[in-house]
Short mmCIF file of C-alpha atoms and ligand atoms in Angstrom, two decimals:
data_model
loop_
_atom_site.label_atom_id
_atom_site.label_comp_id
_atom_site.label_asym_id
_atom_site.label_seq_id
_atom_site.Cartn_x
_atom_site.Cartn_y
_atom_site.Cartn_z
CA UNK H 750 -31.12 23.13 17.15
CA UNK H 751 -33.73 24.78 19.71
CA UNK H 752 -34.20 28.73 18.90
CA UNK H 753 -34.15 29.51 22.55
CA UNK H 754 -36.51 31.80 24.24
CA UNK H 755 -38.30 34.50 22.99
CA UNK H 756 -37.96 37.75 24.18
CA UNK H 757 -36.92 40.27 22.21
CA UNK H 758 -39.54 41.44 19.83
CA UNK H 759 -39.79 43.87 16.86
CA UNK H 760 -43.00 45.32 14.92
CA UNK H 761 -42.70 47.30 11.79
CA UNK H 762 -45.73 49.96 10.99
CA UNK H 763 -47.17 51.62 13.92
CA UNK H 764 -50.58 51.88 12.74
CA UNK H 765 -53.49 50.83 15.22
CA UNK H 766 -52.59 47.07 15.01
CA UNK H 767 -48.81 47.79 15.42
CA UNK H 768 -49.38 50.16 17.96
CA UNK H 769 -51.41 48.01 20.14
CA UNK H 770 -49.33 45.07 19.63
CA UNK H 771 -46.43 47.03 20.64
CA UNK H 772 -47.61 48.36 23.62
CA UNK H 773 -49.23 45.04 24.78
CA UNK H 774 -46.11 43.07 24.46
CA UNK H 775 -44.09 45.88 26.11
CA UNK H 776 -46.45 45.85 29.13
CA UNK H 777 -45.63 41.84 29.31
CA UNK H 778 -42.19 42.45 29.77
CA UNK H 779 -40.75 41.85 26.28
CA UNK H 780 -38.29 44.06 24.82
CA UNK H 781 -39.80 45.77 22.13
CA UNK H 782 -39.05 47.74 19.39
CA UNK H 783 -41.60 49.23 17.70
CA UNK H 784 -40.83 50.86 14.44
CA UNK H 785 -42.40 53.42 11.71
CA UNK H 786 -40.78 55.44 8.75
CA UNK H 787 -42.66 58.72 9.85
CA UNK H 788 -39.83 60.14 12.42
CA UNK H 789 -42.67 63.11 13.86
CA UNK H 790 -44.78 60.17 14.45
CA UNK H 791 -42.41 58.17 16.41
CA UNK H 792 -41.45 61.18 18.19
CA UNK H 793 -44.53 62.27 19.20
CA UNK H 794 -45.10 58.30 20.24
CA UNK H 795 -42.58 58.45 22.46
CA UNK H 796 -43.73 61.65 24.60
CA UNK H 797 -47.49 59.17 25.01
CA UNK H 798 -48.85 61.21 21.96
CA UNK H 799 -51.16 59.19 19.88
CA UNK H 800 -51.32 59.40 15.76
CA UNK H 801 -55.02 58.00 16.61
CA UNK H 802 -57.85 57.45 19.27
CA UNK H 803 -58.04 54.13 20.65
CA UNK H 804 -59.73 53.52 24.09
CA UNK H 805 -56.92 52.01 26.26
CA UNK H 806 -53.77 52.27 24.03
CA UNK H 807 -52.92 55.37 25.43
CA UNK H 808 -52.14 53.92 28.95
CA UNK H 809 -51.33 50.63 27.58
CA UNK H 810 -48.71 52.44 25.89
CA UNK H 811 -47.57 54.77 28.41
CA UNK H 812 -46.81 51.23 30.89
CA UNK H 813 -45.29 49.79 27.51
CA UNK H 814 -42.99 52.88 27.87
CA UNK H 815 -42.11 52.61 30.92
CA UNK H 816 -41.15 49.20 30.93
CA UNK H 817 -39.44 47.89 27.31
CA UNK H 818 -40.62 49.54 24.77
CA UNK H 819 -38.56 51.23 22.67
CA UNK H 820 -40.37 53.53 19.02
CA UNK H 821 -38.09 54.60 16.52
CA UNK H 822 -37.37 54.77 12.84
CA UNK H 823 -34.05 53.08 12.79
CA UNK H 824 -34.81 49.82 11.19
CA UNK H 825 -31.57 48.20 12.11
CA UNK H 826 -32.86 48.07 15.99
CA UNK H 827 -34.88 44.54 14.45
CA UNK H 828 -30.97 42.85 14.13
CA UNK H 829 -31.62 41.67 17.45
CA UNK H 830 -34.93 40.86 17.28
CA UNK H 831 -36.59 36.83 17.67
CA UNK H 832 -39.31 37.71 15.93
CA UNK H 833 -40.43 40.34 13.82
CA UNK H 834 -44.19 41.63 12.95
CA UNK H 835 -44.82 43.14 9.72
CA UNK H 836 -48.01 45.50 10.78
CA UNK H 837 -47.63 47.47 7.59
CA UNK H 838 -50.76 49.04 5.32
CA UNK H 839 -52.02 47.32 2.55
CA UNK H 840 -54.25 49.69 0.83
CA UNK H 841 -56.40 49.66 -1.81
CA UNK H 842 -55.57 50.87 -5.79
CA UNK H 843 -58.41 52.61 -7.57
CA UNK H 844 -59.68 48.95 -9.42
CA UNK H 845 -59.70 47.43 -5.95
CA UNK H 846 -56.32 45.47 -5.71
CA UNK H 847 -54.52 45.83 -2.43
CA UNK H 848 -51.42 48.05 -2.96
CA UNK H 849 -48.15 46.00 -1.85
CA UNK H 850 -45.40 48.87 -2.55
CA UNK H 851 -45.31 49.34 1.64
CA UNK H 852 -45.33 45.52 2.16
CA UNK H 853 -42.34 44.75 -0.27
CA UNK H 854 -40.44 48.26 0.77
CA UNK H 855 -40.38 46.78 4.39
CA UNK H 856 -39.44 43.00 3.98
CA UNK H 857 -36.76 44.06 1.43
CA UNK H 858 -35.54 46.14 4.71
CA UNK H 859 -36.14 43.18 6.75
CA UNK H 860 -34.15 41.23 4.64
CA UNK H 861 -31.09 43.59 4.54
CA UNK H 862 -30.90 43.74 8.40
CA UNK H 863 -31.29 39.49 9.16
CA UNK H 864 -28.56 39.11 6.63
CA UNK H 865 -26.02 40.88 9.27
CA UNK H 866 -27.80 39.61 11.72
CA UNK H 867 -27.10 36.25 13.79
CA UNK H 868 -30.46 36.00 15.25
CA UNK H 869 -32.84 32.76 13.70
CA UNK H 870 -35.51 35.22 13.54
CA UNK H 871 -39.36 34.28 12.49
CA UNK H 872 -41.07 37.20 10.30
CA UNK H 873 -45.00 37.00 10.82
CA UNK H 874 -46.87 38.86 8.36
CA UNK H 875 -50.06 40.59 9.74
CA UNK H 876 -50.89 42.90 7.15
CA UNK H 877 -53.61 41.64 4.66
CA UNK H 878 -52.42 40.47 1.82
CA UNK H 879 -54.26 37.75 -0.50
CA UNK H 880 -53.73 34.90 -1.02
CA UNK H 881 -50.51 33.42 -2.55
CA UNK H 882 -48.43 36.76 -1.71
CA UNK H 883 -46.51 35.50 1.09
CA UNK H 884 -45.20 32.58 -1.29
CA UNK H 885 -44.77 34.47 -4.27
CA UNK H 886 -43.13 38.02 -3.12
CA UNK H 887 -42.66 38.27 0.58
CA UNK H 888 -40.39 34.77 0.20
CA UNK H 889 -38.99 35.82 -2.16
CA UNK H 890 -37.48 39.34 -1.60
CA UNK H 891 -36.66 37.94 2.46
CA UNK H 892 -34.19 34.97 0.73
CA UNK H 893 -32.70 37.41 -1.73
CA UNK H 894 -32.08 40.85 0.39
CA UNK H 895 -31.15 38.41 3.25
CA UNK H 896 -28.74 35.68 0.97
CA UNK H 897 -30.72 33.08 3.56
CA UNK H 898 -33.09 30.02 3.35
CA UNK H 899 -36.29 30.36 4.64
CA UNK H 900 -37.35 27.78 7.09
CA UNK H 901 -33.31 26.63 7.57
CA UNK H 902 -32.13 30.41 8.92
CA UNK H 903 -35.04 32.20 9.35
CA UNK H 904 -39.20 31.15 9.77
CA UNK H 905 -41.75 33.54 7.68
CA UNK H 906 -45.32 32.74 9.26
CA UNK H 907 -48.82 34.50 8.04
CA UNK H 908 -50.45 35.62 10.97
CA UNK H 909 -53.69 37.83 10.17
CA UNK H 910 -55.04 39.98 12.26
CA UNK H 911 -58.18 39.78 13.56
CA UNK H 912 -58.86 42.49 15.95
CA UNK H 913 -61.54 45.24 15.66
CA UNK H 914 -61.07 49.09 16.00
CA UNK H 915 -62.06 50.53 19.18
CA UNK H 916 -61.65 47.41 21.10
CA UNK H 917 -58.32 46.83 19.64
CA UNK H 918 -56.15 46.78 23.41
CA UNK H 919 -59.28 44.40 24.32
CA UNK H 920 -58.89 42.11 21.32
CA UNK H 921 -54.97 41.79 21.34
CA UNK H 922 -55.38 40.65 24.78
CA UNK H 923 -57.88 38.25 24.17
CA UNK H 924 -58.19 37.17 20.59
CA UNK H 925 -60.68 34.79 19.73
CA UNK H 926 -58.47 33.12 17.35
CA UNK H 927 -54.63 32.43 16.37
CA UNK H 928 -54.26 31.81 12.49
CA UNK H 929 -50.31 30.28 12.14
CA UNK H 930 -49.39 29.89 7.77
CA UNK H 931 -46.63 28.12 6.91
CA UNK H 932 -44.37 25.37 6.22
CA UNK H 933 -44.39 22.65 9.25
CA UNK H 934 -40.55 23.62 11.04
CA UNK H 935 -38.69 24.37 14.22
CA UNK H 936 -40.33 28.09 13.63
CA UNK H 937 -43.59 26.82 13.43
CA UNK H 938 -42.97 25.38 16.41
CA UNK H 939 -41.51 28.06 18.14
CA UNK H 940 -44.66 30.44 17.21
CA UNK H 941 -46.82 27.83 18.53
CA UNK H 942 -45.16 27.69 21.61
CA UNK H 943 -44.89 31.05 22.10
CA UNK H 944 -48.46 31.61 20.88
CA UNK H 945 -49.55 29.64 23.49
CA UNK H 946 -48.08 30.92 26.36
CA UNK H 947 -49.71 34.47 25.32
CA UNK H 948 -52.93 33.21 25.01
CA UNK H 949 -53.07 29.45 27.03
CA UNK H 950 -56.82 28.53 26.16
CA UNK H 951 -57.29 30.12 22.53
CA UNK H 952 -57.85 27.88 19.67
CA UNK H 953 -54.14 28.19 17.13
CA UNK H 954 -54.95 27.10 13.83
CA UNK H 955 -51.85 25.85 12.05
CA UNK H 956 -52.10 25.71 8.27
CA UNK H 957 -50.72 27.12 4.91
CA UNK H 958 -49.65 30.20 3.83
CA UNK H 959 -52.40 30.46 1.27
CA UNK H 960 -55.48 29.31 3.98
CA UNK H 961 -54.25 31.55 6.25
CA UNK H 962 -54.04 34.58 3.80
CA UNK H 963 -57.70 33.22 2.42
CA UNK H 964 -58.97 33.15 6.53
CA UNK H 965 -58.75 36.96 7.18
CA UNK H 966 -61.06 37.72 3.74
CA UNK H 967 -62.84 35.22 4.59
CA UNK H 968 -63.57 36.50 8.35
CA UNK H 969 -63.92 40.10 6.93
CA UNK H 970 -65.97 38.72 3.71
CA UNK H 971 -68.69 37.02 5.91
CA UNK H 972 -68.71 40.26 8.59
CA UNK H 973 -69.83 42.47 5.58
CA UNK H 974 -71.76 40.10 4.58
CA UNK H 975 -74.20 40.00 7.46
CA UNK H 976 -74.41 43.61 7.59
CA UNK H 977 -75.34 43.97 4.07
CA UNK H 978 -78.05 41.07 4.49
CA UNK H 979 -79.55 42.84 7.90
CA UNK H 980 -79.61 46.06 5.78
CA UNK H 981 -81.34 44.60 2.96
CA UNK H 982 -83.91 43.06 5.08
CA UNK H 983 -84.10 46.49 7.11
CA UNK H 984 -85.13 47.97 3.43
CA UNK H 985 -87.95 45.81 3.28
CA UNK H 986 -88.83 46.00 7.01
CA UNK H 987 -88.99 50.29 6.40
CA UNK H 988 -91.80 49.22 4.13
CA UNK H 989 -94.24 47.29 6.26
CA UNK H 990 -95.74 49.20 8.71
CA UNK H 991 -95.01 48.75 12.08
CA UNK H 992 -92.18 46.55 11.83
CA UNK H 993 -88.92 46.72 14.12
CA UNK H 994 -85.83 45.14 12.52
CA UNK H 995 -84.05 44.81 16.22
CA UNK H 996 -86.56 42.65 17.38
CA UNK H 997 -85.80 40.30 13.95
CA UNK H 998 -82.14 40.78 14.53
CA UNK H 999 -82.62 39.59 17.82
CA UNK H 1000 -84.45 36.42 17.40
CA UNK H 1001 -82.76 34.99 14.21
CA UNK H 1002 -79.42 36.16 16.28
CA UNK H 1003 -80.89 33.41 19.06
CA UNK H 1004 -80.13 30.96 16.31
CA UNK H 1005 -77.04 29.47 17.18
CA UNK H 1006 -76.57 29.20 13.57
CA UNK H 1007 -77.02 32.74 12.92
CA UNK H 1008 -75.55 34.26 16.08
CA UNK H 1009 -76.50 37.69 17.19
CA UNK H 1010 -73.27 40.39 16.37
CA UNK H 1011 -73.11 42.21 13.74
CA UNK H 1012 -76.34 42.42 12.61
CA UNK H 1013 -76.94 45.49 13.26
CA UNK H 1014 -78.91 47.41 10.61
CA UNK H 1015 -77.22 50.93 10.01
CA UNK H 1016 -76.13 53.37 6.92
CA UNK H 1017 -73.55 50.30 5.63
CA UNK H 1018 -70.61 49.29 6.66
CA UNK H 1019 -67.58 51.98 6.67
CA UNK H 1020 -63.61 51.31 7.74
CA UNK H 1021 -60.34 51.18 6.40
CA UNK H 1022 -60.83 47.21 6.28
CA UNK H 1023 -64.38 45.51 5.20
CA UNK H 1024 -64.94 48.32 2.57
CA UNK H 1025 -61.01 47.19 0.96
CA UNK H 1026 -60.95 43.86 1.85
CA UNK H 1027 -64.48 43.16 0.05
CA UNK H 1028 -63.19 44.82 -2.87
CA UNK H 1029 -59.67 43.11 -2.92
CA UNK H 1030 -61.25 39.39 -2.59
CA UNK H 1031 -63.65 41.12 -5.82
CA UNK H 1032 -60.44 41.72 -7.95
CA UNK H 1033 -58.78 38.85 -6.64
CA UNK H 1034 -61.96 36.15 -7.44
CA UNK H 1035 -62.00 37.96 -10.89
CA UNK H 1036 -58.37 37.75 -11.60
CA UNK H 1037 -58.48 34.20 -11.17
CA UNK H 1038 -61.47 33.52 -13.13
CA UNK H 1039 -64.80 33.15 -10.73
CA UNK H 1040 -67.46 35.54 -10.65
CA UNK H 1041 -67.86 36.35 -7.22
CA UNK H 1042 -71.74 37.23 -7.15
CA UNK H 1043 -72.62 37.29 -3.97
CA UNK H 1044 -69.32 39.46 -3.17
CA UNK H 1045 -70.63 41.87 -5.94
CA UNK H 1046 -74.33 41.78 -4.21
CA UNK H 1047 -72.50 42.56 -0.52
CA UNK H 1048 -70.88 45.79 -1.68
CA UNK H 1049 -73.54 46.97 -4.18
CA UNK H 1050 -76.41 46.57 -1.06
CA UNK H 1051 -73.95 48.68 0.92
CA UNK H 1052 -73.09 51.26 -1.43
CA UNK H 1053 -76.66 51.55 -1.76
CA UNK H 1054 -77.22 52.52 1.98
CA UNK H 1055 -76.73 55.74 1.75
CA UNK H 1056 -78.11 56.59 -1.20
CA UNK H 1057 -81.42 55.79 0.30
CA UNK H 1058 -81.05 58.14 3.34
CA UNK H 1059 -80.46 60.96 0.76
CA UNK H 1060 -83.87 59.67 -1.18
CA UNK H 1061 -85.67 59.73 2.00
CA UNK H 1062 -84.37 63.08 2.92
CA UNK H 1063 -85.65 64.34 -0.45
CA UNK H 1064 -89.03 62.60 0.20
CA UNK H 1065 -88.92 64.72 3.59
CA UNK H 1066 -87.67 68.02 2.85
CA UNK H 1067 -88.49 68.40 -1.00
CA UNK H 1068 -85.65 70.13 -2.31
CA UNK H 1069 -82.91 70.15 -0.05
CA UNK H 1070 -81.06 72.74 -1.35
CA UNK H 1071 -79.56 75.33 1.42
CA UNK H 1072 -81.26 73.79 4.01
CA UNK H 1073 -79.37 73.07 7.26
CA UNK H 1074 -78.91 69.38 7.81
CA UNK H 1075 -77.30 68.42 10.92
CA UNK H 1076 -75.23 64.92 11.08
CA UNK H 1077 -74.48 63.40 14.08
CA UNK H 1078 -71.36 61.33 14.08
CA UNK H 1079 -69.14 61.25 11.46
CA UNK H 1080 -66.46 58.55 12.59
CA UNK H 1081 -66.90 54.91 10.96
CA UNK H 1082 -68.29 53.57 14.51
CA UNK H 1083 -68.43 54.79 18.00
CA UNK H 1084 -65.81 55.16 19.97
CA UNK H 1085 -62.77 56.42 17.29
CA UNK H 1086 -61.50 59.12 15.45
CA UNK H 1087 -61.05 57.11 12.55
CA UNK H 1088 -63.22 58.63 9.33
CA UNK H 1089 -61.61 56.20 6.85
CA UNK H 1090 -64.20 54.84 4.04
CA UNK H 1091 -66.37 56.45 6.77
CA UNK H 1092 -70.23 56.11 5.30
CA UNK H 1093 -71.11 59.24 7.38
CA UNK H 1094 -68.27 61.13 4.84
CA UNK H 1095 -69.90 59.46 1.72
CA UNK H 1096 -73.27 60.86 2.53
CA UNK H 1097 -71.80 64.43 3.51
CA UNK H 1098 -70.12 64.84 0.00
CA UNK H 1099 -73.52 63.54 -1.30
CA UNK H 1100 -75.79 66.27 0.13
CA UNK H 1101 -72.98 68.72 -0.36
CA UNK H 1102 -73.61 68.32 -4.32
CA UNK H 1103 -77.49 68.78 -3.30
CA UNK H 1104 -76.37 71.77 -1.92
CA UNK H 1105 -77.41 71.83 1.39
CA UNK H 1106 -75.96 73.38 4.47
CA UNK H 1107 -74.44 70.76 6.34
CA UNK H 1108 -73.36 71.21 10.25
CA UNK H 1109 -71.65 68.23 12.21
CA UNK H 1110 -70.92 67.17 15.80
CA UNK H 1111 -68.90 64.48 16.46
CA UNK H 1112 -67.19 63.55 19.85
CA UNK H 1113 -63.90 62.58 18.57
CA UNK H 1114 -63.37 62.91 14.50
CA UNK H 1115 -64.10 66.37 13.96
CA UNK H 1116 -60.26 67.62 13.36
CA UNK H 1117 -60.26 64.69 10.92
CA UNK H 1118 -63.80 65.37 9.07
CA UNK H 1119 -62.16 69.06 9.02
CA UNK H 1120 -59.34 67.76 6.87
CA UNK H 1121 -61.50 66.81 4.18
CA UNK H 1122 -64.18 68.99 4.23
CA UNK H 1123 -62.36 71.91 5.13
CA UNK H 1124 -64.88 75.44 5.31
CA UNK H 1125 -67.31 73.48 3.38
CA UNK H 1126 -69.07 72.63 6.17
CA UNK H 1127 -69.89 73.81 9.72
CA UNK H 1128 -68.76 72.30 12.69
CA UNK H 1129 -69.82 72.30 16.55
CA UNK H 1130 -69.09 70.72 19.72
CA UNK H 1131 -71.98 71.10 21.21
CA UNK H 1132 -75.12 68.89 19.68
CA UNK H 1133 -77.61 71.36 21.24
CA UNK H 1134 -75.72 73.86 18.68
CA UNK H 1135 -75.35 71.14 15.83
CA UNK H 1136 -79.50 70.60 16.28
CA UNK H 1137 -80.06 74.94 16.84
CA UNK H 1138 -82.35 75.80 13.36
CA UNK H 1139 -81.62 72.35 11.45
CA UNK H 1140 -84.55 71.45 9.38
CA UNK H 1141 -83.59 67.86 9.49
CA UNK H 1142 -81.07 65.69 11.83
CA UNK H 1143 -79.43 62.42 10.64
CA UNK H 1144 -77.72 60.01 13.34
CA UNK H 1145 -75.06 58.39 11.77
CA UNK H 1146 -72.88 57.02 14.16
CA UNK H 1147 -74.35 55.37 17.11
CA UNK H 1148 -72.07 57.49 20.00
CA UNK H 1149 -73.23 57.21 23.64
CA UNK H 1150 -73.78 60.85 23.69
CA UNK H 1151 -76.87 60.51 21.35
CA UNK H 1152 -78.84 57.88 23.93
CA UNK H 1153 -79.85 61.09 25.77
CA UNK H 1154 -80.95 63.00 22.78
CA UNK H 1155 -85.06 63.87 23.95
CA UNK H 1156 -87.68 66.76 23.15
CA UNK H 1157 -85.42 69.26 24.85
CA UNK H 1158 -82.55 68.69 22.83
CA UNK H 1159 -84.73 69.03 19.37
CA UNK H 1160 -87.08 71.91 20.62
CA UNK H 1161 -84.95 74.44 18.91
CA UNK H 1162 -84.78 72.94 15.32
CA UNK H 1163 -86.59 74.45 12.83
CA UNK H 1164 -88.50 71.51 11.23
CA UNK H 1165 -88.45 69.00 13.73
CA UNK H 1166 -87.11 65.77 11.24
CA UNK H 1167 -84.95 63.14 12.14
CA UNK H 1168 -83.17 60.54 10.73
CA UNK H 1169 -82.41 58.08 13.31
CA UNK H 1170 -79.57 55.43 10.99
CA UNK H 1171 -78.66 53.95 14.25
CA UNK H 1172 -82.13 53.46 15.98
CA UNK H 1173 -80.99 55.48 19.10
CA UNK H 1174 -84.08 57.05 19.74
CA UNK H 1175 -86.70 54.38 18.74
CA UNK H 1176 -88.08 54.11 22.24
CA UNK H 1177 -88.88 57.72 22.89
CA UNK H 1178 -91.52 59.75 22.45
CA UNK H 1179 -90.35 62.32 20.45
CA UNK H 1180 -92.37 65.01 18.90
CA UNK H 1181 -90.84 65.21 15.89
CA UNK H 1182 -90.99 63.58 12.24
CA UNK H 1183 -89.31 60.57 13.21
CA UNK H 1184 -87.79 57.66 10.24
CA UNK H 1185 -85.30 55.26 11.17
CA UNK H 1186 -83.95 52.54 9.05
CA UNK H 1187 -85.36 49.01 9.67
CA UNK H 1188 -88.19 50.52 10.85
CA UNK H 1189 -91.36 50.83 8.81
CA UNK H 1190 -93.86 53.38 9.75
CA UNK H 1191 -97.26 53.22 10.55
C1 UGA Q 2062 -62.99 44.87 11.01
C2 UGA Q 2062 -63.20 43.47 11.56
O1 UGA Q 2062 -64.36 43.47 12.40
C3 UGA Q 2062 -61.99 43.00 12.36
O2 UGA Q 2062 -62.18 41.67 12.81
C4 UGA Q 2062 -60.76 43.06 11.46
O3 UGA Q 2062 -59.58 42.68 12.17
C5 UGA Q 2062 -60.59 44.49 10.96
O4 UGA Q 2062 -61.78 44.89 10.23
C6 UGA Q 2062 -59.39 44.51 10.04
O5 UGA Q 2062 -59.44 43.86 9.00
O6 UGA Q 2062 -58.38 45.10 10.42
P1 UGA Q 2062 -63.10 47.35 12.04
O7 UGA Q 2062 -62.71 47.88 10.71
O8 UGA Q 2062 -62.46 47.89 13.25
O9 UGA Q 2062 -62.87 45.76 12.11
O10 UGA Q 2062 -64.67 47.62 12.13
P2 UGA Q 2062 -65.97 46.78 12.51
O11 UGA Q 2062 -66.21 46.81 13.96
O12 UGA Q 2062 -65.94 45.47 11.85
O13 UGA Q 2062 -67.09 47.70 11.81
C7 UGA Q 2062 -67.06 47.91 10.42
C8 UGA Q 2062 -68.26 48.70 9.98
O14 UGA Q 2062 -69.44 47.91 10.02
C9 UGA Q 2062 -68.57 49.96 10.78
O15 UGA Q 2062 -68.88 50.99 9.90
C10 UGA Q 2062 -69.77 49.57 11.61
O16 UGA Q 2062 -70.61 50.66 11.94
C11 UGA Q 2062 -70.48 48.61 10.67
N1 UGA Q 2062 -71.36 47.64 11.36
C12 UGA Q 2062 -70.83 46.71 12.17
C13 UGA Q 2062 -72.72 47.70 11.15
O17 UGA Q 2062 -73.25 48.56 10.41
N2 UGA Q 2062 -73.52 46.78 11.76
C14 UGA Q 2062 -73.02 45.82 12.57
O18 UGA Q 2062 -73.81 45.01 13.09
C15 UGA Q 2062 -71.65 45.78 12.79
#
């Protein structure tokens, strides 16, 4: 039996990855239906309004529009679909687990709606789950809601995700990598082909459920990884004088062993991934009995990030109580509005309990940092304003904007301190106190 062509396509949970995979699909010409449980947000998806900021998804999604894509929260629009994306959350519980309640709530749905339906539809799941779910609960609840056999009437595939915020149009257009999980079958087969003709020259992996589930921490695992060890070493470097921990980034990065992303010293890494994916592989090594040490070391060099930015402000500024402290970015990275497990937040609510006046400029997150810190804080659009009688200014996040930061822009703070997390000003002569991370001083 062939499974004919595909070309009708849903996606359930219209997050950033759902979102962009919608949209990108749509503006290819497939039919697509992208769907969410929060009606307002469909709604307001459908008049071009975006739940997030993402460069490019906006007019992605407005040609997606146009063309074949359909957003709604009427699950039974999937009957028809070939294949279905499951793009759903998977957060984190307080000990670390990832939280499956959204995962299970929308296969059980899935399953419902391919047991009417006469489609031979494959089910890839995107969202991160670890290892051994897919086997052991998605299968499970998709045979029973559905009354079906997996791999006879329909194909469940683990497909995890591997593309970044902020580039995310970019990196479902071009992914580096195709991870297929699963059983060897005409589905398989079917995702590879269609996988393929997406993407003609990208490497598809085809493996297990279990590797595949295993790949993703494994990707994010080793990304943290490198930013805790760069930050470590940037620790050290802060305490030799004179030394610049770009210029070691740079050279070990010429490595080919090594390579040269991500090691880019900073206040840790932040997100609504590494951060929960670190700590899900911690409960998940645990649960099964190994010690995962260097896992432990990862997220404990990281956590420690900002707590040495507050220990260095106190070394600066003495007590730092009512002081105005200006922070400059407070998104997780350039280029979003996205605050999640942000580390600029973390060290906020730190010098809030130090009691210091805190005021914030950010291009893009400030109506999100406002939903946490409510009045608590001050907030300005303008960095000449955010900088206007600080006593000390920390840059977080490394926006554009703060490249053309220069003695003008400081001349009206009222001790002339900054913290530069980011290393955007390293090459300018400043007069000011200047400290940056990585970088020791003379
Ligand atoms: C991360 C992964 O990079 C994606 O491949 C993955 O698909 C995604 O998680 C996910 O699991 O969904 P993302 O959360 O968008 O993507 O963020 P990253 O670009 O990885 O940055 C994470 C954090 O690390 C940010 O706070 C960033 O500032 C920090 N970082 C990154 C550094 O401090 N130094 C670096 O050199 C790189």
């Amino acid at each position: 039996m062939t499974l004919g062509e595909i070309m009708n396509i849903g996606v359930i949970g219209l997050g950033f990855v759902g979102l962009s995979i919608s949209s990108v699909l749509a503006s290819k010409n497939y039919n697509v239906v992208g769907i969410d449980i929060d009606k307002q947000k469909c709604s307001d998806i459908r008049n071009g309004v975006l739940p997030l900021f993402e460069p490019d998804l906006e007019n992605t999604l407005r040609i997606g529009l146009k063309k074949k894509l359909t957003i709604s929260n009427n699950f039974s629009l999937i009957k028809n679909c070939d294949i279905i994306f499951v793009t759903v959350g998977t957060p984190q519980k307080s000990n670390g687990a990832i939280e499956l309640s959204m995962i299970k709530k929308a296969t059980t749905t899935i399953g419902q709606i391919i047991r009417k339906s006469k489609k031979n539809s494959i089910i890839f799941i995107k969202s991160t789950v670890v290892p051994g779910t897919t086997q052991n609960v998605i299968l499970p609840i998709l045979e029973k809601e559905s009354g079906k056999k997996v791999n006879r009437d329909f194909g469940v595939i683990s497909n995890p995700e591997f593309l970044q915020e902020s580039n995310a149009i970019r990196d479902t257009k071009y992914p580096h990598a195709i991870v297929l999980g699963g059983k060897q079958s005409k589905y398989m087969k079917k995702a590879k082909m269609f996988f393929s003709k997406m993407h003609p020259n990208v490497p598809i992996v085809i493996t297990n459920f279990q590797t595949a589930e295993m790949i993703k921490y494994a990707n994010n695992s080793f990304l943290a990884t490198k930013i805790s060890f760069i930050n470590q070493l940037s620790n050290i470097c802060q305490n030799i004088p004179g030394t610049n921990i770009d210029d070691i980034a740079k050279i070990i990065g010429l490595d080919p062993r090594i390579g040269k992303l991500f090691l880019n010293a900073g206040p840790g890494y932040g997100g609504s991934c590494l951060p929960k994916d670190i700590n899900a592989l911690i409960n998940f090594a645990n649960k099964i009995g190994v010690n995962p040490i260097l896992l432990n070391a990862v997220k404990n060099t990281n956590r420690e990030q900002v707590s040495n930015i507050v220990s260095l402000m106190k070394k600066i500024l003495g007590d730092i109580t009512s002081k105005r402290i200006t922070i400059l970015g407070t998104a997780f990275k350039p280029n979003t509005d996205d605050i999640r497990d942000s580390k600029s937040i973390e060290l906020i609510k730190k010098l809030l309990k130090n009691k210091a006046k805190i005021i914030i400029h950010d291009p893009k997150a400030i109506e999100n940092t406002k939903k946490i810190f409510g009045e608590k804080i001050l907030y300005t659009k303008s960095i000449a304003d955010a900088l206007n009688k600080s006593q000390c200014v920390i840059i977080m996040t490394h926006w554009k904007q703060y490249d053309t930061l220069n003695n003008n822009s400081i001349k009206h703070m009222n001790k002339k301190n900054i913290i530069d997390c980011r290393r955007v000003l390293v090459k300018k002569e400043l007069d000011a106190k200047y400290y940056a991370i990585g970088i020791g001083k003379n």
